XYZ file of C-alpha atoms in Angstrom:
549
model
C -52.547 -22.611 -40.305
C -49.798 -24.393 -38.596
C -48.988 -25.849 -35.269
C -49.121 -23.770 -32.208
C -51.613 -21.198 -33.995
C -54.815 -19.817 -32.380
C -57.585 -21.201 -34.643
C -61.488 -21.622 -34.295
C -62.798 -25.077 -34.080
C -66.691 -26.204 -34.610
C -68.097 -29.467 -34.347
C -71.007 -31.758 -35.695
C -72.315 -32.621 -32.408
C -75.870 -32.033 -31.768
C -76.535 -28.704 -30.086
C -73.057 -27.277 -31.295
C -73.239 -27.307 -35.064
C -72.373 -24.025 -36.607
C -70.795 -22.779 -33.317
C -67.089 -21.640 -33.297
C -64.664 -21.551 -30.420
C -60.886 -20.447 -30.100
C -58.450 -23.342 -29.598
C -54.676 -23.752 -30.244
C -53.791 -26.344 -33.067
C -51.654 -28.914 -31.303
C -50.470 -31.157 -34.627
C -49.089 -30.056 -37.920
C -51.619 -29.940 -40.570
C -51.223 -33.219 -42.917
C -51.135 -32.501 -46.643
C -53.180 -35.552 -47.422
C -55.735 -37.721 -45.841
C -58.300 -37.220 -43.178
C -56.454 -37.859 -40.165
C -57.743 -36.472 -36.811
C -55.830 -33.615 -35.134
C -55.621 -32.441 -31.581
C -56.531 -28.821 -30.567
C -56.802 -27.259 -27.153
C -60.145 -25.373 -26.395
C -59.402 -22.017 -24.894
C -61.790 -21.449 -21.996
C -62.648 -17.834 -20.635
C -60.683 -18.465 -17.463
C -57.340 -19.476 -19.320
C -57.699 -23.207 -18.735
C -57.549 -25.650 -21.795
C -59.236 -28.780 -22.758
C -57.938 -31.284 -25.320
C -60.311 -32.203 -28.191
C -59.846 -34.195 -31.320
C -61.432 -33.355 -34.655
C -61.187 -33.294 -38.295
C -59.669 -30.699 -40.362
C -62.915 -29.516 -42.038
C -63.957 -28.357 -38.527
C -60.985 -25.994 -38.291
C -60.613 -22.512 -39.577
C -58.141 -19.540 -38.894
C -59.507 -16.682 -36.558
C -61.392 -14.290 -38.907
C -59.535 -10.908 -39.098
C -61.062 -7.836 -37.854
C -60.666 -6.407 -41.193
C -63.393 -8.670 -42.459
C -66.103 -7.081 -40.284
C -67.380 -3.613 -41.653
C -70.118 -1.489 -40.023
C -73.449 -2.747 -41.646
C -76.952 -2.754 -40.952
C -78.005 -6.402 -39.984
C -80.840 -6.429 -42.519
C -83.497 -9.572 -42.392
C -82.105 -12.656 -44.089
C -78.344 -12.080 -43.390
C -75.914 -14.749 -42.130
C -74.433 -13.716 -38.757
C -72.457 -14.970 -35.860
C -73.599 -14.216 -32.320
C -71.425 -14.041 -29.224
C -72.591 -16.625 -27.024
C -71.566 -18.814 -24.561
C -67.928 -18.098 -25.021
C -68.114 -18.633 -28.663
C -69.565 -17.525 -32.058
C -72.649 -19.042 -33.120
C -74.010 -19.148 -36.788
C -77.702 -17.750 -37.286
C -79.826 -15.781 -39.689
C -81.416 -12.581 -38.980
C -85.140 -13.201 -39.233
C -86.425 -9.621 -37.819
C -85.085 -6.290 -37.069
C -86.516 -4.819 -34.230
C -84.958 -1.654 -34.436
C -81.397 -0.160 -35.309
C -80.092 -1.904 -32.214
C -81.910 -5.157 -31.735
C -82.693 -8.313 -34.115
C -83.993 -11.657 -33.816
C -81.573 -14.240 -34.773
C -82.593 -17.776 -35.836
C -80.293 -20.884 -34.987
C -80.592 -24.118 -36.997
C -79.291 -26.540 -34.610
C -81.151 -26.818 -32.513
C -83.944 -24.754 -33.789
C -84.079 -21.465 -31.544
C -84.701 -17.881 -31.714
C -83.174 -14.935 -29.808
C -83.017 -11.462 -29.624
C -79.432 -9.841 -29.831
C -78.044 -6.344 -29.791
C -76.119 -5.427 -32.861
C -72.952 -5.132 -30.746
C -73.157 -9.011 -29.981
C -73.011 -9.861 -33.772
C -70.609 -10.018 -36.674
C -70.832 -11.057 -40.246
C -70.522 -14.559 -41.137
C -67.917 -15.549 -43.584
C -67.098 -19.177 -44.860
C -63.461 -20.357 -44.788
C -63.319 -21.949 -48.617
C -60.117 -22.708 -50.437
C -58.024 -20.718 -48.238
C -60.308 -17.781 -48.806
C -63.065 -15.890 -46.738
C -66.610 -15.962 -48.706
C -69.530 -14.120 -47.575
C -72.822 -16.535 -48.234
C -75.989 -15.098 -49.749
C -78.836 -13.985 -47.403
C -81.300 -16.446 -46.592
C -84.988 -16.243 -47.457
C -87.484 -17.365 -44.528
C -90.598 -16.171 -45.502
C -93.133 -18.463 -47.852
C -96.166 -17.379 -49.670
C -97.637 -20.834 -48.864
C -96.941 -20.379 -45.157
C -98.927 -18.090 -42.640
C -96.860 -19.351 -39.701
C -93.218 -18.840 -41.020
C -90.174 -18.293 -38.581
C -90.552 -15.146 -36.708
C -94.358 -14.586 -36.881
C -96.073 -13.234 -33.854
C -98.743 -15.644 -32.307
C -100.588 -16.495 -29.171
C -100.225 -20.406 -28.032
C -102.817 -22.063 -25.748
C -101.529 -23.427 -22.578
C -103.458 -25.096 -19.588
C -102.817 -23.153 -16.048
C -104.024 -25.595 -13.662
C -106.896 -28.280 -14.527
C -109.203 -26.439 -16.785
C -108.095 -22.682 -17.573
C -106.970 -21.999 -21.085
C -104.357 -19.196 -21.322
C -103.134 -17.565 -24.604
C -99.324 -16.848 -24.136
C -97.708 -14.290 -26.401
C -95.099 -16.178 -28.407
C -93.158 -16.261 -31.681
C -92.761 -19.304 -34.108
C -89.228 -20.675 -34.098
C -89.906 -23.367 -36.879
C -92.629 -24.738 -38.980
C -92.335 -28.536 -39.007
C -92.760 -30.289 -42.526
C -96.111 -31.360 -42.065
C -96.976 -27.792 -41.530
C -99.435 -29.065 -38.713
C -96.849 -28.577 -35.867
C -94.566 -25.600 -34.912
C -91.776 -25.151 -32.579
C -92.606 -21.948 -30.414
C -90.784 -19.795 -27.750
C -92.718 -17.333 -25.439
C -92.137 -13.807 -26.361
C -90.855 -13.158 -22.808
C -87.925 -15.603 -23.192
C -86.679 -14.453 -26.397
C -84.293 -11.915 -24.823
C -82.774 -14.540 -22.765
C -79.609 -13.541 -20.704
C -76.819 -15.933 -21.452
C -74.742 -14.993 -18.190
C -75.561 -17.660 -15.477
C -79.045 -18.627 -16.707
C -80.178 -21.708 -18.707
C -82.292 -21.109 -21.684
C -85.912 -21.987 -21.404
C -87.022 -25.146 -23.417
C -88.936 -24.440 -26.668
C -92.434 -26.157 -26.992
C -93.860 -27.916 -30.143
C -97.531 -27.504 -30.391
C -100.329 -28.385 -32.810
C -102.341 -25.961 -35.073
C -105.245 -26.345 -32.739
C -103.069 -24.781 -30.249
C -101.782 -21.762 -31.995
C -103.709 -18.502 -33.240
C -102.136 -15.211 -34.921
C -101.762 -12.256 -32.547
C -105.122 -10.391 -33.032
C -104.721 -7.224 -34.532
C -104.362 -4.391 -32.414
C -107.442 -2.434 -32.360
C -107.005 1.132 -30.316
C -109.458 1.693 -27.562
C -109.280 5.411 -26.413
C -112.637 4.915 -24.408
C -113.068 3.393 -21.011
C -114.172 -0.195 -20.754
C -117.913 -0.322 -19.194
C -119.236 -2.511 -16.659
C -119.897 -5.994 -17.502
C -118.104 -5.874 -20.775
C -116.477 -8.911 -22.077
C -112.409 -8.424 -22.293
C -109.262 -10.273 -22.093
C -106.915 -9.505 -19.337
C -103.402 -10.086 -19.162
C -102.157 -12.136 -16.270
C -98.860 -13.640 -16.572
C -98.008 -15.603 -18.461
C -100.975 -14.588 -21.013
C -104.479 -13.506 -22.008
C -107.649 -14.876 -20.147
C -111.116 -14.169 -20.720
C -112.739 -12.172 -18.235
C -115.656 -9.470 -17.301
C -115.333 -6.018 -16.179
C -117.309 -5.836 -12.674
C -115.873 -2.355 -11.238
C -114.450 0.725 -12.639
C -112.147 2.689 -10.468
C -110.359 6.047 -11.052
C -107.025 6.372 -12.752
C -108.011 4.106 -15.515
C -108.186 0.910 -13.387
C -110.643 -1.980 -13.470
C -111.719 -5.098 -11.700
C -112.039 -7.840 -13.921
C -113.570 -11.291 -12.915
C -111.943 -14.256 -14.686
C -114.747 -16.566 -16.383
C -112.990 -19.776 -15.961
C -112.388 -19.262 -12.103
C -114.487 -16.448 -10.883
C -111.166 -14.630 -9.613
C -111.206 -11.016 -9.431
C -108.008 -8.884 -10.226
C -107.714 -5.101 -10.303
C -105.663 -3.949 -13.302
C -104.693 -0.946 -15.400
C -106.060 0.087 -18.820
C -103.317 -1.037 -20.928
C -103.458 -4.813 -19.447
C -106.883 -5.227 -20.863
C -107.860 -5.721 -24.677
C -111.160 -6.573 -26.393
C -112.413 -10.018 -25.948
C -111.911 -12.273 -28.882
C -115.558 -12.450 -29.691
C -115.424 -8.652 -30.101
C -112.643 -8.405 -32.254
C -113.908 -11.256 -34.145
C -116.798 -8.667 -35.184
C -114.195 -6.476 -36.684
C -111.891 -8.782 -38.111
C -112.600 -11.614 -40.870
C -111.208 -14.890 -39.196
C -111.466 -17.012 -42.360
C -107.780 -17.889 -43.000
C -108.518 -20.446 -45.819
C -110.715 -18.331 -48.294
C -109.265 -15.003 -48.410
C -109.836 -14.526 -52.263
C -113.760 -15.061 -52.544
C -115.394 -13.946 -55.640
C -116.959 -10.482 -55.638
C -119.622 -9.934 -58.159
C -118.917 -6.474 -58.570
C -115.021 -6.594 -59.323
C -113.827 -9.872 -58.314
C -110.083 -11.159 -58.602
C -109.102 -14.676 -58.133
C -105.994 -16.703 -58.555
C -105.551 -19.168 -61.287
C -103.489 -22.423 -60.997
C -100.304 -20.712 -61.796
C -100.688 -18.050 -59.300
C -101.547 -15.508 -61.560
C -104.876 -13.383 -61.200
C -107.713 -13.857 -63.484
C -110.035 -11.388 -64.270
C -113.772 -11.998 -64.671
C -114.972 -13.062 -68.195
C -116.594 -9.730 -69.041
C -113.576 -7.885 -68.003
C -111.404 -10.089 -70.295
C -113.480 -9.243 -73.271
C -112.985 -5.546 -72.436
C -109.080 -5.795 -71.978
C -108.012 -9.032 -73.372
C -105.117 -7.301 -75.048
C -103.507 -6.296 -71.592
C -103.581 -9.271 -69.527
C -102.472 -7.404 -66.555
C -103.356 -8.046 -62.791
C -105.285 -5.685 -61.100
C -106.154 -4.878 -57.343
C -109.663 -4.530 -56.425
C -111.433 -1.108 -56.872
C -114.813 -0.922 -55.162
C -117.002 1.993 -54.547
C -116.989 3.190 -50.861
C -119.968 5.483 -49.781
C -117.575 6.989 -46.868
C -115.168 8.327 -49.623
C -115.285 11.734 -51.195
C -115.127 12.217 -54.825
C -112.455 14.578 -54.968
C -110.166 12.688 -53.026
C -111.125 9.241 -54.476
C -110.040 10.880 -57.646
C -106.613 12.001 -56.417
C -106.378 8.548 -55.096
C -106.936 6.769 -58.384
C -104.847 9.270 -60.257
C -101.840 8.887 -57.895
C -102.000 4.907 -58.175
C -102.237 4.743 -61.806
C -98.973 3.079 -63.388
C -98.046 2.224 -59.947
C -96.845 -1.399 -58.880
C -96.584 -2.606 -55.493
C -94.056 -5.609 -55.227
C -93.996 -7.349 -51.621
C -91.808 -10.188 -50.833
C -93.519 -11.134 -47.411
C -95.937 -14.067 -46.900
C -99.393 -13.659 -48.470
C -98.468 -10.213 -50.156
C -98.977 -9.815 -54.082
C -98.292 -7.518 -56.908
C -100.976 -4.753 -57.255
C -100.641 -2.932 -60.452
C -103.200 -0.352 -61.653
C -103.172 1.237 -65.242
C -105.957 3.435 -66.881
C -107.416 2.079 -70.144
C -108.589 5.387 -71.366
C -110.068 8.699 -69.994
C -113.561 7.489 -70.040
C -112.234 4.496 -67.649
C -110.624 7.143 -65.434
C -113.886 9.263 -65.086
C -115.771 6.076 -64.369
C -113.354 5.612 -61.416
C -113.704 9.082 -59.735
C -116.080 7.758 -57.504
C -113.915 4.497 -56.692
C -110.455 4.007 -54.533
C -107.965 1.469 -54.754
C -107.786 -0.882 -52.004
C -105.040 -3.432 -51.415
C -107.537 -6.307 -50.416
C -110.829 -7.602 -51.151
C -113.765 -6.190 -49.397
C -115.907 -9.271 -48.323
C -116.910 -8.307 -44.611
C -120.438 -7.399 -44.206
C -119.180 -5.045 -41.810
C -118.220 -2.582 -44.312
C -121.688 -1.141 -44.927
C -122.577 -0.963 -41.001
C -119.485 0.910 -40.516
C -119.382 3.310 -43.433
C -122.966 4.306 -42.420
C -122.474 5.239 -38.956
C -123.572 8.580 -37.638
C -120.176 10.052 -36.920
C -119.114 9.619 -40.665
C -122.265 11.726 -41.649
C -120.767 14.615 -39.350
C -117.465 13.975 -40.339
C -115.763 15.089 -43.695
C -115.717 12.617 -46.566
C -112.873 10.166 -46.026
C -110.994 8.185 -48.404
C -108.629 5.741 -46.727
C -106.552 3.984 -49.207
C -104.621 1.600 -46.799
C -101.614 1.280 -49.062
C -99.266 0.447 -46.317
C -101.425 -2.612 -45.739
C -100.011 -3.932 -49.173
C -96.835 -4.882 -46.971
C -98.788 -6.873 -44.466
C -100.066 -10.468 -44.739
C -103.169 -10.682 -47.128
C -104.936 -12.452 -44.128
C -105.042 -9.710 -42.080
C -105.498 -6.616 -44.480
C -109.079 -6.255 -44.415
C -109.265 -6.878 -40.719
C -106.869 -4.146 -40.015
C -108.731 -1.891 -42.191
C -112.034 -2.442 -40.492
C -110.226 -1.881 -37.251
C -108.787 1.400 -38.447
C -112.279 2.442 -39.665
C -113.704 1.667 -35.960
C -110.503 3.435 -34.262
C -111.372 6.581 -36.372
C -114.917 6.774 -35.431
C -114.104 6.169 -31.790
C -111.638 8.696 -32.022
C -113.952 11.036 -33.400
C -116.655 10.235 -31.067
C -114.289 10.618 -28.077
C -114.073 14.586 -28.718
C -117.830 14.950 -27.381
C -116.737 13.425 -23.916
C -113.620 15.553 -23.287
C -113.622 17.791 -20.211
C -111.667 20.843 -19.472
C -109.479 18.532 -17.030
C -108.360 16.189 -19.515
C -104.757 15.658 -19.372
C -102.505 17.075 -22.325
C -100.924 13.308 -22.406
C -104.548 11.982 -23.588
C -104.335 14.575 -26.403
C -101.002 13.880 -27.340
C -102.070 10.016 -27.811
C -104.926 11.361 -29.943
C -102.486 13.268 -32.173
C -100.348 10.060 -32.371
C -103.365 7.897 -33.289
C -104.553 10.255 -35.986
C -101.040 10.755 -37.566
C -100.878 6.881 -37.809
C -104.348 6.912 -39.481
C -103.236 9.380 -41.677
C -100.666 7.299 -43.239
C -103.387 5.001 -44.516
C -105.339 7.823 -46.377
C -107.599 9.333 -43.770
C -108.349 13.113 -43.809
C -107.081 14.034 -40.269
C -106.796 17.854 -40.940
C -110.160 18.746 -38.915
C -109.194 16.447 -35.942
C -105.750 17.479 -35.819
C -106.508 21.273 -36.032
C -109.076 20.824 -32.964
C -106.414 18.720 -31.066
C -103.937 21.655 -31.650
C -106.495 24.165 -30.590
C -107.406 22.104 -27.669
C -103.880 21.922 -26.933
C -103.245 25.610 -27.280
C -106.274 26.164 -24.729
C -104.731 23.605 -22.211
C -101.340 25.512 -22.404
C -103.299 28.928 -21.717
C -105.314 27.050 -19.143
C -102.327 25.663 -17.561
C -100.700 29.000 -17.623
C -103.704 30.575 -16.320
C -103.795 28.002 -13.487
C -100.006 28.698 -12.701
C -100.770 32.477 -12.393
C -103.915 31.914 -10.333
C -101.940 29.602 -8.079
C -99.099 32.237 -7.892
C -101.471 34.955 -6.785
C -102.904 32.636 -4.299
C -99.747 31.847 -2.784
C -98.794 35.707 -2.761
C -102.238 36.368 -1.207
C -101.666 33.935 1.444
C -98.305 35.274 2.203
C -99.744 38.691 2.412
C -102.663 37.561 4.754
C -99.759 35.909 7.001
C -98.125 39.028 7.135
C -101.355 41.170 8.059
C -102.067 38.983 10.692
C -98.240 39.298 12.314
C -98.565 43.177 11.901
C -101.799 43.025 13.797
C -100.514 41.033 16.368
C -97.450 43.247 16.603
C -99.807 46.209 16.596
C -101.866 44.852 19.552
C -98.520 44.057 21.448
C -97.223 47.653 20.746
C -100.487 48.944 22.080
C -100.204 47.260 25.372
C -96.441 48.403 25.635
C -97.713 52.036 24.929
C -100.170 51.912 27.756
C -97.975 50.557 30.129
C -95.357 53.189 29.244
C -98.017 55.941 29.638
C -99.018 54.619 33.079
C -95.445 54.399 34.108
C -94.669 57.977 32.911
C -97.836 59.283 34.988
C -96.519 57.455 38.170
C -93.243 58.959 37.483
C -94.499 62.513 37.004
C -96.487 62.175 40.262
C -93.197 61.210 41.977
C -91.219 63.918 40.438
C -93.910 66.527 41.758
C -93.317 65.073 45.323
C -89.742 65.345 45.026
C -90.031 68.876 43.542
C -91.979 69.954 46.789
C -89.342 68.221 49.127
C -86.712 70.060 47.243
C -88.411 73.661 47.625
C -89.196 72.837 51.421
C -85.234 71.984 51.859
C -84.289 75.011 49.797
C -86.389 76.977 52.227
C -85.035 75.543 55.407
C -81.330 75.950 54.042
C -81.906 79.456 53.147
C -83.215 80.007 56.901
C -80.782 78.188 58.471
C -77.834 80.015 56.534
C -79.396 83.340 57.239
C -80.201 82.919 61.087
C -78.203 85.701 63.306
C -75.133 84.117 64.978
C -76.521 84.846 68.454
C -79.633 82.945 68.177
C -79.549 79.183 68.302
């Protein structure tokens, strides 16, 4: 760098740390010392602002050749184009191939960016560009790490508590307070708009986002629900059911009524609590049948009787538990496919699960068992597994393997939710009418496809959906043909009426013509007689002798 070069300058001022703006170096670089240098900051409108700073806050403009086409994975350090400069942050969540969430340290904040607004970050170290290592944000000891989806309790008015969908920006050192941002502000538009300030809340004002429980059925009168009315979810009761999947919901706190669509309602907190274990402090309680607990060093300890059987192995085990809903053959296949398979997860609350066969006898004993990535502690399992719908359905062996990548706190709850969703989907077939929209059948297909990834046997339901879709296609085709024939019949009826009207008009014209013809014929006869008389008189006159008058 030399005097007159276009460079980038940073700052240690609060709110500007990690940001880089273009400037012109006005002073030559000293060989020694820590002398302040003058730079002219370049604004977007071409104007400049003089600033003095130290050499450690200067760097050359990174060459374009540094930036390669990469996927911005979680943990990579990036620079985001923002407010005329480049701001250093870390990708904490990848939404899709085009959008990511980026965390900024000073001040703590979280924003959503398109990948076109990002570039890789490089440090200028000893006259070279150095790529920093990826950052790790997830902590096994923390439930509320940066980027975690939560709901925050805020007061709307004097008495109404509203749960606002939000995201954790930063967990404070004491782990009892958190910086949070409402989810709708994470996509803040930087052009001409000030960002909304974040909030710091205590542990009592925050909860994890309830697990998604698919509700394919309609809500019923007087059912307790939660309804989304900006800015968040409020408890209420369904007081009216309308067509087009609309409902009138009365808020419990204010007795106000609102008409909302189906997708603006969800199960109440109490209903979800019946499906999900809310105990976040003791997720590994001892199970007398096949218990697994954590030792002081974080490793899993096997009960004493198990230690006597495989003290030579000292391996970690996932819980293996009998499920009366599961079929023997599919359970055998599940155990066989998971033998010698290890799932290593890096997310918060996840753990290593390793299942290895001890002997052929042990494998035979496990033929009626299925490996699950969580401990079955809820009393709801027996109730759900003995539901009447499962007695009529094919035997099920859900393994819930994808849940191994989720937080351990939610695994059992999400599994219970999927069991309930599967049963509701099966029951919904009984209430289908011939006029069911094809979009609802497509929704069933998507739901069953998601459940299939967790080990549910959906061949029967999928086959039925395909048959119903084929029938709907035939039904729609027949309806189109029927409507086409009706249109042709209507057009033909109009043509017949027109022809009949024209026929009546022609008949009247024919009768008039006959009448006129008759009158003309009479007149013609009269004229014929006159002509005969004139001819006779003409002949008589011409033949009269000349002597006669």
